[in-house]
Short mmCIF file of C-alpha atoms and ligand atoms in Angstrom, two decimals:
data_model
loop_
_atom_site.label_atom_id
_atom_site.label_comp_id
_atom_site.label_asym_id
_atom_site.label_seq_id
_atom_site.Cartn_x
_atom_site.Cartn_y
_atom_site.Cartn_z
CA UNK A 1 0.30 0.16 -0.25
CA UNK A 2 1.27 3.64 -0.92
CA UNK A 3 2.37 5.69 2.40
CA UNK A 4 -0.57 7.64 3.26
CA UNK A 5 1.82 10.41 4.33
CA UNK A 6 3.03 10.60 0.55
CA UNK A 7 -0.43 10.65 -0.69
CA UNK A 8 -1.11 13.27 1.78
CA UNK A 9 1.57 15.20 0.85
CA UNK A 10 1.24 15.08 -2.94
CA UNK A 11 -2.32 15.91 -2.70
CA UNK A 12 -1.09 19.21 -0.84
CA UNK A 13 1.41 19.70 -3.23
CA UNK A 14 -1.37 19.48 -5.88
CA UNK A 15 -3.69 21.47 -4.33
CA UNK A 16 -1.21 24.18 -3.72
CA UNK A 17 -1.30 24.61 -7.96
CA UNK A 18 2.18 23.36 -8.01
CA UNK A 19 3.42 20.73 -11.20
CA UNK A 20 4.18 17.68 -10.53
CA UNK A 21 7.41 16.87 -12.44
CA UNK A 22 8.96 13.51 -14.17
CA UNK A 23 11.33 13.04 -11.24
CA UNK A 24 8.52 13.70 -7.99
CA UNK A 25 7.08 10.99 -6.66
CA UNK A 26 3.19 10.02 -7.80
CA UNK A 27 0.87 7.92 -6.99
CA UNK A 28 0.93 4.82 -8.87
CA UNK A 29 -2.83 5.70 -10.49
CA UNK A 30 -1.86 9.07 -10.93
CA UNK A 31 1.00 8.06 -13.08
CA UNK A 32 -0.91 5.11 -14.75
CA UNK A 33 -4.03 7.58 -15.98
CA UNK A 34 -1.48 10.06 -17.13
CA UNK A 35 0.15 7.19 -19.00
CA UNK A 36 -3.28 6.45 -20.68
CA UNK A 37 -4.66 9.97 -21.24
CA UNK A 38 -1.39 11.23 -22.99
CA UNK A 39 -1.09 8.31 -24.97
CA UNK A 40 -4.43 8.40 -26.06
CA UNK A 41 -4.03 11.91 -27.01
CA UNK A 42 -0.43 11.59 -29.16
CA UNK A 43 -2.55 8.73 -30.97
CA UNK A 44 -5.39 10.93 -32.10
CA UNK A 45 -2.76 13.48 -33.28
CA UNK A 46 -1.38 11.11 -35.39
CA UNK A 47 -4.18 8.99 -36.64
CA UNK A 48 -5.85 12.70 -36.75
CA UNK A 49 -3.67 12.93 -40.13
CA UNK A 50 -5.44 10.62 -42.12
CA UNK A 51 -9.24 12.10 -42.35
CA UNK A 52 -7.32 15.22 -43.68
CA UNK A 53 -4.00 14.32 -45.44
CA UNK A 54 -6.34 12.75 -47.72
CA UNK A 55 -7.45 15.61 -49.37
CA UNK A 56 -3.77 16.86 -49.73
CA UNK A 57 -3.83 15.62 -53.55
CA UNK A 58 -6.75 17.00 -54.11
CA UNK A 59 -6.86 20.55 -52.38
CA UNK A 60 -8.96 23.04 -54.45
CA UNK A 61 -5.67 25.58 -55.35
CA UNK A 62 -1.92 25.65 -54.78
CA UNK A 63 -2.69 28.26 -51.61
CA UNK A 64 -4.92 25.74 -49.87
CA UNK A 65 -2.81 22.78 -50.53
CA UNK A 66 0.28 24.40 -48.94
CA UNK A 67 -1.67 25.29 -45.93
CA UNK A 68 -2.99 22.15 -45.62
CA UNK A 69 0.01 20.22 -45.77
CA UNK A 70 1.40 22.44 -43.16
CA UNK A 71 -1.50 21.87 -40.72
CA UNK A 72 -1.28 17.79 -40.98
CA UNK A 73 2.50 18.16 -40.21
CA UNK A 74 1.74 20.23 -37.42
CA UNK A 75 -0.04 17.04 -35.97
CA UNK A 76 2.72 15.06 -36.55
CA UNK A 77 4.27 17.40 -34.42
CA UNK A 78 1.44 17.12 -31.95
CA UNK A 79 2.15 13.45 -31.57
CA UNK A 80 5.96 13.77 -31.18
CA UNK A 81 5.68 16.34 -28.10
CA UNK A 82 2.50 14.22 -26.22
CA UNK A 83 4.76 10.93 -27.26
CA UNK A 84 8.00 12.41 -25.46
CA UNK A 85 5.41 14.01 -22.31
CA UNK A 86 4.63 9.91 -22.21
CA UNK A 87 7.77 8.65 -22.11
CA UNK A 88 8.51 10.61 -19.30
CA UNK A 89 6.37 8.38 -17.16
CA UNK A 90 8.52 5.73 -17.87
CA UNK A 91 7.24 4.00 -20.88
CA UNK A 92 8.63 3.45 -24.39
CA UNK A 93 7.52 5.08 -27.67
CA UNK A 94 7.71 1.59 -29.12
CA UNK A 95 5.35 -0.02 -26.46
CA UNK A 96 3.08 2.81 -27.12
CA UNK A 97 3.06 2.97 -31.06
CA UNK A 98 3.32 -1.31 -30.88
CA UNK A 99 -0.19 -0.46 -29.24
CA UNK A 100 -1.92 1.68 -31.29
CA UNK A 101 -1.22 -0.11 -34.46
CA UNK A 102 -2.60 -3.46 -32.60
CA UNK A 103 -5.84 -1.80 -32.12
CA UNK A 104 -5.47 -2.20 -28.26
CA UNK A 105 -4.91 1.35 -27.51
CA UNK A 106 -7.88 3.87 -27.89
CA UNK A 107 -7.56 7.24 -30.01
CA UNK A 108 -10.18 10.07 -30.30
CA UNK A 109 -13.58 9.00 -32.02
CA UNK A 110 -13.69 12.16 -34.10
CA UNK A 111 -11.02 10.20 -36.60
CA UNK A 112 -13.10 7.30 -37.74
CA UNK A 113 -15.56 9.49 -39.69
CA UNK A 114 -14.64 9.81 -43.35
CA UNK A 115 -13.88 13.25 -45.12
CA UNK A 116 -16.62 13.11 -48.23
CA UNK A 117 -15.97 16.80 -49.71
CA UNK A 118 -13.63 19.74 -49.63
CA UNK A 119 -15.92 21.47 -47.23
CA UNK A 120 -15.01 18.36 -44.63
CA UNK A 121 -11.61 19.65 -44.13
CA UNK A 122 -13.19 23.26 -43.52
CA UNK A 123 -15.32 21.91 -41.08
CA UNK A 124 -12.63 19.39 -39.56
CA UNK A 125 -10.57 22.84 -38.62
CA UNK A 126 -13.78 24.77 -37.81
CA UNK A 127 -15.10 22.16 -35.49
CA UNK A 128 -12.68 19.35 -34.53
CA UNK A 129 -9.60 21.96 -33.81
CA UNK A 130 -12.03 24.15 -32.33
CA UNK A 131 -13.56 21.66 -29.74
CA UNK A 132 -9.63 20.47 -29.27
CA UNK A 133 -8.73 23.72 -28.29
CA UNK A 134 -11.67 24.14 -26.05
CA UNK A 135 -10.23 20.51 -23.97
CA UNK A 136 -6.77 21.60 -24.65
CA UNK A 137 -6.76 25.21 -22.86
CA UNK A 138 -7.90 23.71 -19.74
CA UNK A 139 -5.42 21.15 -20.03
CA UNK A 140 -2.54 24.00 -20.19
CA UNK A 141 -3.09 23.99 -16.92
CA UNK A 142 -3.15 20.06 -15.69
CA UNK A 143 -0.83 19.51 -12.98
CA UNK A 144 1.74 17.10 -14.38
CA UNK A 145 3.88 19.74 -16.02
CA UNK A 146 5.51 17.99 -19.10
CA UNK A 147 2.07 17.84 -20.50
CA UNK A 148 0.74 20.93 -19.34
CA UNK A 149 3.84 22.75 -20.98
CA UNK A 150 3.06 20.31 -24.22
CA UNK A 151 -0.50 21.94 -23.91
CA UNK A 152 0.65 25.70 -24.47
CA UNK A 153 2.54 25.04 -27.86
CA UNK A 154 -0.04 22.86 -29.20
CA UNK A 155 -2.96 25.41 -28.31
CA UNK A 156 -0.78 27.95 -30.39
CA UNK A 157 -0.97 25.90 -33.32
CA UNK A 158 -4.46 24.76 -32.91
CA UNK A 159 -5.75 28.07 -32.97
CA UNK A 160 -3.99 28.54 -36.67
CA UNK A 161 -5.56 25.54 -37.57
CA UNK A 162 -9.05 26.73 -35.83
CA UNK A 163 -8.98 29.75 -38.25
CA UNK A 164 -8.17 28.34 -41.45
CA UNK A 165 -10.97 25.57 -41.42
CA UNK A 166 -13.24 28.40 -40.48
CA UNK A 167 -12.12 30.43 -43.60
CA UNK A 168 -12.38 28.08 -45.43
CA UNK A 169 -16.33 27.74 -44.44
CA UNK A 170 -16.51 31.33 -44.83
CA UNK A 171 -15.31 30.77 -48.49
CA UNK A 172 -17.82 27.90 -49.23
CA UNK A 173 -20.35 28.82 -46.65
CA UNK A 174 -20.70 32.70 -46.94
CA UNK A 175 -19.42 33.85 -49.57
CA UNK A 176 -19.82 30.40 -52.37
CA UNK A 177 -22.48 29.50 -54.81
CA UNK A 178 -25.40 27.79 -53.59
CA UNK A 179 -23.50 24.34 -54.01
CA UNK A 180 -20.67 25.31 -52.32
CA UNK A 181 -23.24 26.47 -49.12
CA UNK A 182 -25.03 23.18 -49.99
CA UNK A 183 -21.69 21.47 -49.39
CA UNK A 184 -20.58 23.35 -46.16
CA UNK A 185 -24.10 22.76 -44.97
CA UNK A 186 -23.48 18.89 -45.40
CA UNK A 187 -19.83 18.40 -44.22
CA UNK A 188 -21.92 20.59 -41.28
CA UNK A 189 -23.94 18.17 -40.47
CA UNK A 190 -21.83 14.88 -40.61
CA UNK A 191 -19.43 16.91 -37.92
CA UNK A 192 -21.37 18.29 -35.48
CA UNK A 193 -22.34 15.62 -33.28
CA UNK A 194 -19.07 13.69 -33.88
CA UNK A 195 -17.55 16.77 -32.41
CA UNK A 196 -19.50 16.85 -29.09
CA UNK A 197 -18.81 13.43 -29.00
CA UNK A 198 -14.97 14.49 -28.40
CA UNK A 199 -15.66 15.65 -25.30
CA UNK A 200 -16.22 11.99 -24.25
CA UNK A 201 -19.10 10.67 -22.00
CA UNK A 202 -21.33 12.59 -19.40
CA UNK A 203 -19.94 13.33 -16.26
CA UNK A 204 -22.16 11.09 -14.52
CA UNK A 205 -20.72 8.33 -17.04
CA UNK A 206 -17.12 9.28 -16.94
CA UNK A 207 -15.23 6.85 -15.21
CA UNK A 208 -11.82 8.62 -14.21
CA UNK A 209 -13.36 12.65 -14.12
CA UNK A 210 -13.65 12.14 -10.18
CA UNK A 211 -10.36 11.30 -9.68
CA UNK A 212 -8.61 12.85 -12.30
CA UNK A 213 -10.17 16.37 -11.62
CA UNK A 214 -9.05 15.52 -8.24
CA UNK A 215 -5.67 15.13 -9.06
CA UNK A 216 -6.05 18.24 -11.25
CA UNK A 217 -5.19 16.37 -14.69
CA UNK A 218 -8.64 17.19 -15.83
CA UNK A 219 -9.48 20.84 -14.52
CA UNK A 220 -12.95 20.81 -15.81
CA UNK A 221 -15.68 18.40 -16.51
CA UNK A 222 -16.66 16.61 -19.96
CA UNK A 223 -19.97 18.15 -20.24
CA UNK A 224 -18.53 21.51 -19.13
CA UNK A 225 -16.10 21.80 -22.14
CA UNK A 226 -18.92 20.31 -24.32
CA UNK A 227 -21.62 23.39 -23.19
CA UNK A 228 -18.38 25.71 -23.64
CA UNK A 229 -18.04 24.33 -27.09
CA UNK A 230 -21.45 24.50 -27.92
CA UNK A 231 -21.94 28.47 -26.37
CA UNK A 232 -18.78 29.24 -28.36
CA UNK A 233 -19.72 27.76 -32.08
CA UNK A 234 -23.20 28.45 -32.38
CA UNK A 235 -22.54 32.21 -33.03
CA UNK A 236 -20.47 31.10 -35.52
CA UNK A 237 -22.64 29.13 -37.29
CA UNK A 238 -24.94 31.67 -37.37
CA UNK A 239 -22.46 33.92 -39.11
CA UNK A 240 -21.92 31.25 -41.78
CA UNK A 241 -25.37 31.22 -42.29
CA UNK A 242 -25.53 27.48 -41.77
CA UNK A 243 -28.49 25.59 -39.67
CA UNK A 244 -27.39 23.31 -36.51
CA UNK A 245 -28.35 19.74 -37.35
CA UNK A 246 -30.65 20.05 -33.68
CA UNK A 247 -33.97 20.72 -33.37
CA UNK A 248 -33.98 21.00 -29.89
CA UNK A 249 -30.99 23.58 -29.61
CA UNK A 250 -32.21 26.62 -28.30
CA UNK A 251 -30.81 29.83 -26.07
CA UNK A 252 -32.19 29.15 -22.49
CA UNK A 253 -32.17 32.63 -20.74
CA UNK A 254 -32.21 31.32 -17.45
CA UNK A 255 -29.03 29.52 -17.90
CA UNK A 256 -27.17 32.00 -19.72
CA UNK A 257 -26.50 28.99 -22.10
CA UNK A 258 -27.31 26.64 -25.29
CA UNK A 259 -29.74 23.71 -24.58
CA UNK A 260 -29.52 20.98 -27.08
CA UNK A 261 -30.64 17.79 -27.68
CA UNK A 262 -29.18 14.48 -26.66
CA UNK A 263 -25.90 12.59 -27.98
CA UNK A 264 -26.45 9.54 -29.47
CA UNK A 265 -24.27 7.84 -26.83
CA UNK A 266 -24.99 4.28 -28.75
CA UNK A 267 -22.88 5.36 -31.90
CA UNK A 268 -20.34 6.92 -29.88
CA UNK A 269 -19.53 3.30 -27.77
CA UNK A 270 -19.34 1.87 -31.10
CA UNK A 271 -17.30 4.27 -32.49
CA UNK A 272 -15.21 3.61 -29.47
CA UNK A 273 -15.15 0.00 -29.67
CA UNK A 274 -13.75 -0.20 -32.94
CA UNK A 275 -17.00 -0.14 -35.03
CA UNK A 276 -17.31 3.18 -36.55
CA UNK A 277 -17.26 4.31 -40.09
CA UNK A 278 -13.61 4.18 -40.94
CA UNK A 279 -12.01 2.95 -37.99
CA UNK A 280 -10.74 -0.96 -39.22
CA UNK A 281 -9.01 2.04 -42.88
CA UNK A 282 -7.78 4.11 -40.03
CA UNK A 283 -5.59 1.38 -38.33
CA UNK A 284 -4.60 -0.53 -41.84
CA UNK A 285 -3.95 2.83 -43.40
CA UNK A 286 -1.16 3.79 -40.07
CA UNK A 287 -0.02 -0.05 -40.14
CA UNK A 288 0.88 0.33 -44.15
CA UNK A 289 2.62 3.98 -43.25
CA UNK A 290 4.52 2.22 -40.32
CA UNK A 291 5.38 -0.41 -42.46
CA UNK A 292 6.61 1.99 -45.46
CA UNK A 293 8.61 3.88 -43.16
CA UNK A 294 10.50 0.77 -41.38
CA UNK A 295 13.75 2.04 -43.99
CA UNK A 296 13.82 5.33 -42.48
CA UNK A 297 13.67 4.17 -38.85
CA UNK A 298 16.47 1.82 -39.84
CA UNK A 299 18.68 4.40 -41.31
CA UNK A 300 18.23 6.67 -38.27
CA UNK A 301 19.37 3.97 -36.30
CA UNK A 302 22.17 3.44 -38.35
CA UNK A 303 23.04 6.66 -38.00
CA UNK A 304 22.88 6.75 -34.15
CA UNK A 305 24.54 3.90 -33.66
CA UNK A 306 27.60 5.49 -35.74
CA UNK A 307 27.68 8.45 -33.61
CA UNK A 308 27.70 6.45 -31.07
CA UNK A 309 30.93 3.90 -32.09
CA UNK A 310 32.50 7.26 -32.82
CA UNK A 311 32.27 8.85 -29.12
CA UNK A 312 33.37 5.42 -28.23
CA UNK A 313 36.49 5.63 -30.30
CA UNK A 314 37.15 9.30 -29.33
CA UNK A 315 36.15 8.49 -25.74
CA UNK A 316 39.07 5.75 -25.31
N1 BYC B 1 -12.74 9.25 -28.35
O1 BYC B 1 -13.75 8.85 -18.09
P1 BYC B 1 -13.45 9.67 -19.37
C1 BYC B 1 -6.82 16.85 -32.26
C2 BYC B 1 -13.05 7.01 -23.20
S1 BYC B 1 -6.66 15.34 -31.59
C3 BYC B 1 -12.20 7.77 -27.99
O2 BYC B 1 -14.62 10.53 -19.48
P2 BYC B 1 -11.23 10.63 -19.50
C4 BYC B 1 -6.54 17.11 -33.50
C5 BYC B 1 -11.68 7.14 -22.33
O3 BYC B 1 -10.50 6.98 -23.25
C6 BYC B 1 -7.41 15.70 -29.70
N2 BYC B 1 -12.56 7.36 -26.46
O4 BYC B 1 -12.05 9.54 -19.66
C7 BYC B 1 -5.50 15.87 -34.50
C8 BYC B 1 -11.88 6.46 -21.29
O5 BYC B 1 -11.96 4.81 -21.61
P3 BYC B 1 -10.37 3.98 -20.90
C9 BYC B 1 -7.53 14.43 -28.83
C10 BYC B 1 -12.96 8.04 -25.48
O6 BYC B 1 -9.90 10.69 -20.08
C11 BYC B 1 -5.53 15.83 -35.83
C12 BYC B 1 -13.49 6.09 -21.44
O7 BYC B 1 -14.10 6.43 -22.57
N3 BYC B 1 -7.95 15.34 -27.48
O8 BYC B 1 -6.94 17.63 -31.87
O9 BYC B 1 -11.06 11.04 -18.16
C13 BYC B 1 -6.54 17.07 -36.87
C14 BYC B 1 -14.28 6.88 -20.55
O10 BYC B 1 -14.24 8.55 -20.64
C15 BYC B 1 -13.25 9.48 -26.16
C16 BYC B 1 -7.71 14.50 -26.44
O11 BYC B 1 -7.05 13.12 -26.43
C17 BYC B 1 -13.83 10.27 -27.10
N4 BYC B 1 -13.94 11.08 -27.76
O12 BYC B 1 -11.66 12.00 -20.47
C18 BYC B 1 -7.25 17.84 -35.73
C19 BYC B 1 -7.44 15.41 -25.04
N5 BYC B 1 -14.25 9.98 -24.71
O13 BYC B 1 -9.26 5.22 -21.41
C20 BYC B 1 -7.45 17.69 -34.35
C21 BYC B 1 -7.09 14.65 -23.96
C22 BYC B 1 -13.84 9.53 -23.84
O14 BYC B 1 -10.98 4.07 -19.14
N6 BYC B 1 -7.89 13.86 -23.55
N7 BYC B 1 -12.98 8.31 -24.56
O15 BYC B 1 -10.40 3.37 -21.81
C23 BYC B 1 -9.06 14.09 -22.90
O16 BYC B 1 -9.07 15.58 -22.22
C24 BYC B 1 -10.12 13.00 -22.23
O17 BYC B 1 -8.91 11.75 -22.10
C25 BYC B 1 -11.18 12.91 -22.33
C26 BYC B 1 -11.74 12.00 -21.82
C27 BYC B 1 -11.73 13.90 -22.22
C28 BYC B 1 -11.08 12.45 -24.18
#
């Protein structure tokens, strides 16, 4: 059993808003849940490249193509910061990647939906990166130092991503022709509900929220962040002239928030279990990319080995 005095000291330290660093003592449960969450987050960034990467060769102009390449590359970078943050907790990256490739690890449900038209790229930037920012701004204040610092950098880049998505939506939904407006509305219809699901199960059903809020890993509950996202996004949709695909959505004067309809939790659970529209395709594509990148890893390791040999010779 973990020493009660150590646990109390840890909790007091966290309550006083101190950051926990890699070499500090921490409860096993704290380490375990952080590895779980940060790894899932890293995998989400990496798999998150696939739905958008799918449109790089089909972007409608050179300008759009260069912006999209840059955004997708940023997501790879976010994956790297997060795998590094996870490694500080004592797990190695190969194990994490193996768990992703074998299908054992989870990643965000959102990336198991298809990108059917160019408007989906706008909708992802606007809604998916928008939802990610709401969640990640909160995580900037997470109690684990390396995760918190990774979040600061990631949030800066995500806000560019959100704006590039919104700018695509302005071009299509506000300034576009009838066909483009229709395409934007259809993409919005496809991504609205899955974006709300990104925040996870409702607080009552969330397995980890209670303990993780006490440890200040999570700073806000899933429902609170989801509400914040809805309140922020509805006026943006109105500006674009888009209709929210929810007949129950209405402003509530008493609460000062938008009320919205019930999320389809059966769909959410199915997607998380691996039965979403693109789960199998995403894992296959990721595995193929990993296999095709074997020569890059071998070359990088060969270079690192050569460097070590040289250092050993010069030290002798
Ligand atoms: N999808 O107790 P709960 C991006 C799981 S990528 C799948 O509330 P927690 C971007 C949850 O893991 C940004 N699974 O859990 C990239 C748990 O299962 P386990 C991704 C989900 O951890 C490219 C179970 O349900 N962001 O920005 O307290 C292009 C019970 O849930 C989901 C992050 O990863 C889901 N949506 O709270 C564009 C943020 N939701 O592990 C954009 C970091 C829940 O017990 N993560 N589950 O088997 C978090 O903040 C938290 O982990 C969550 C869930 C709020 C997601």
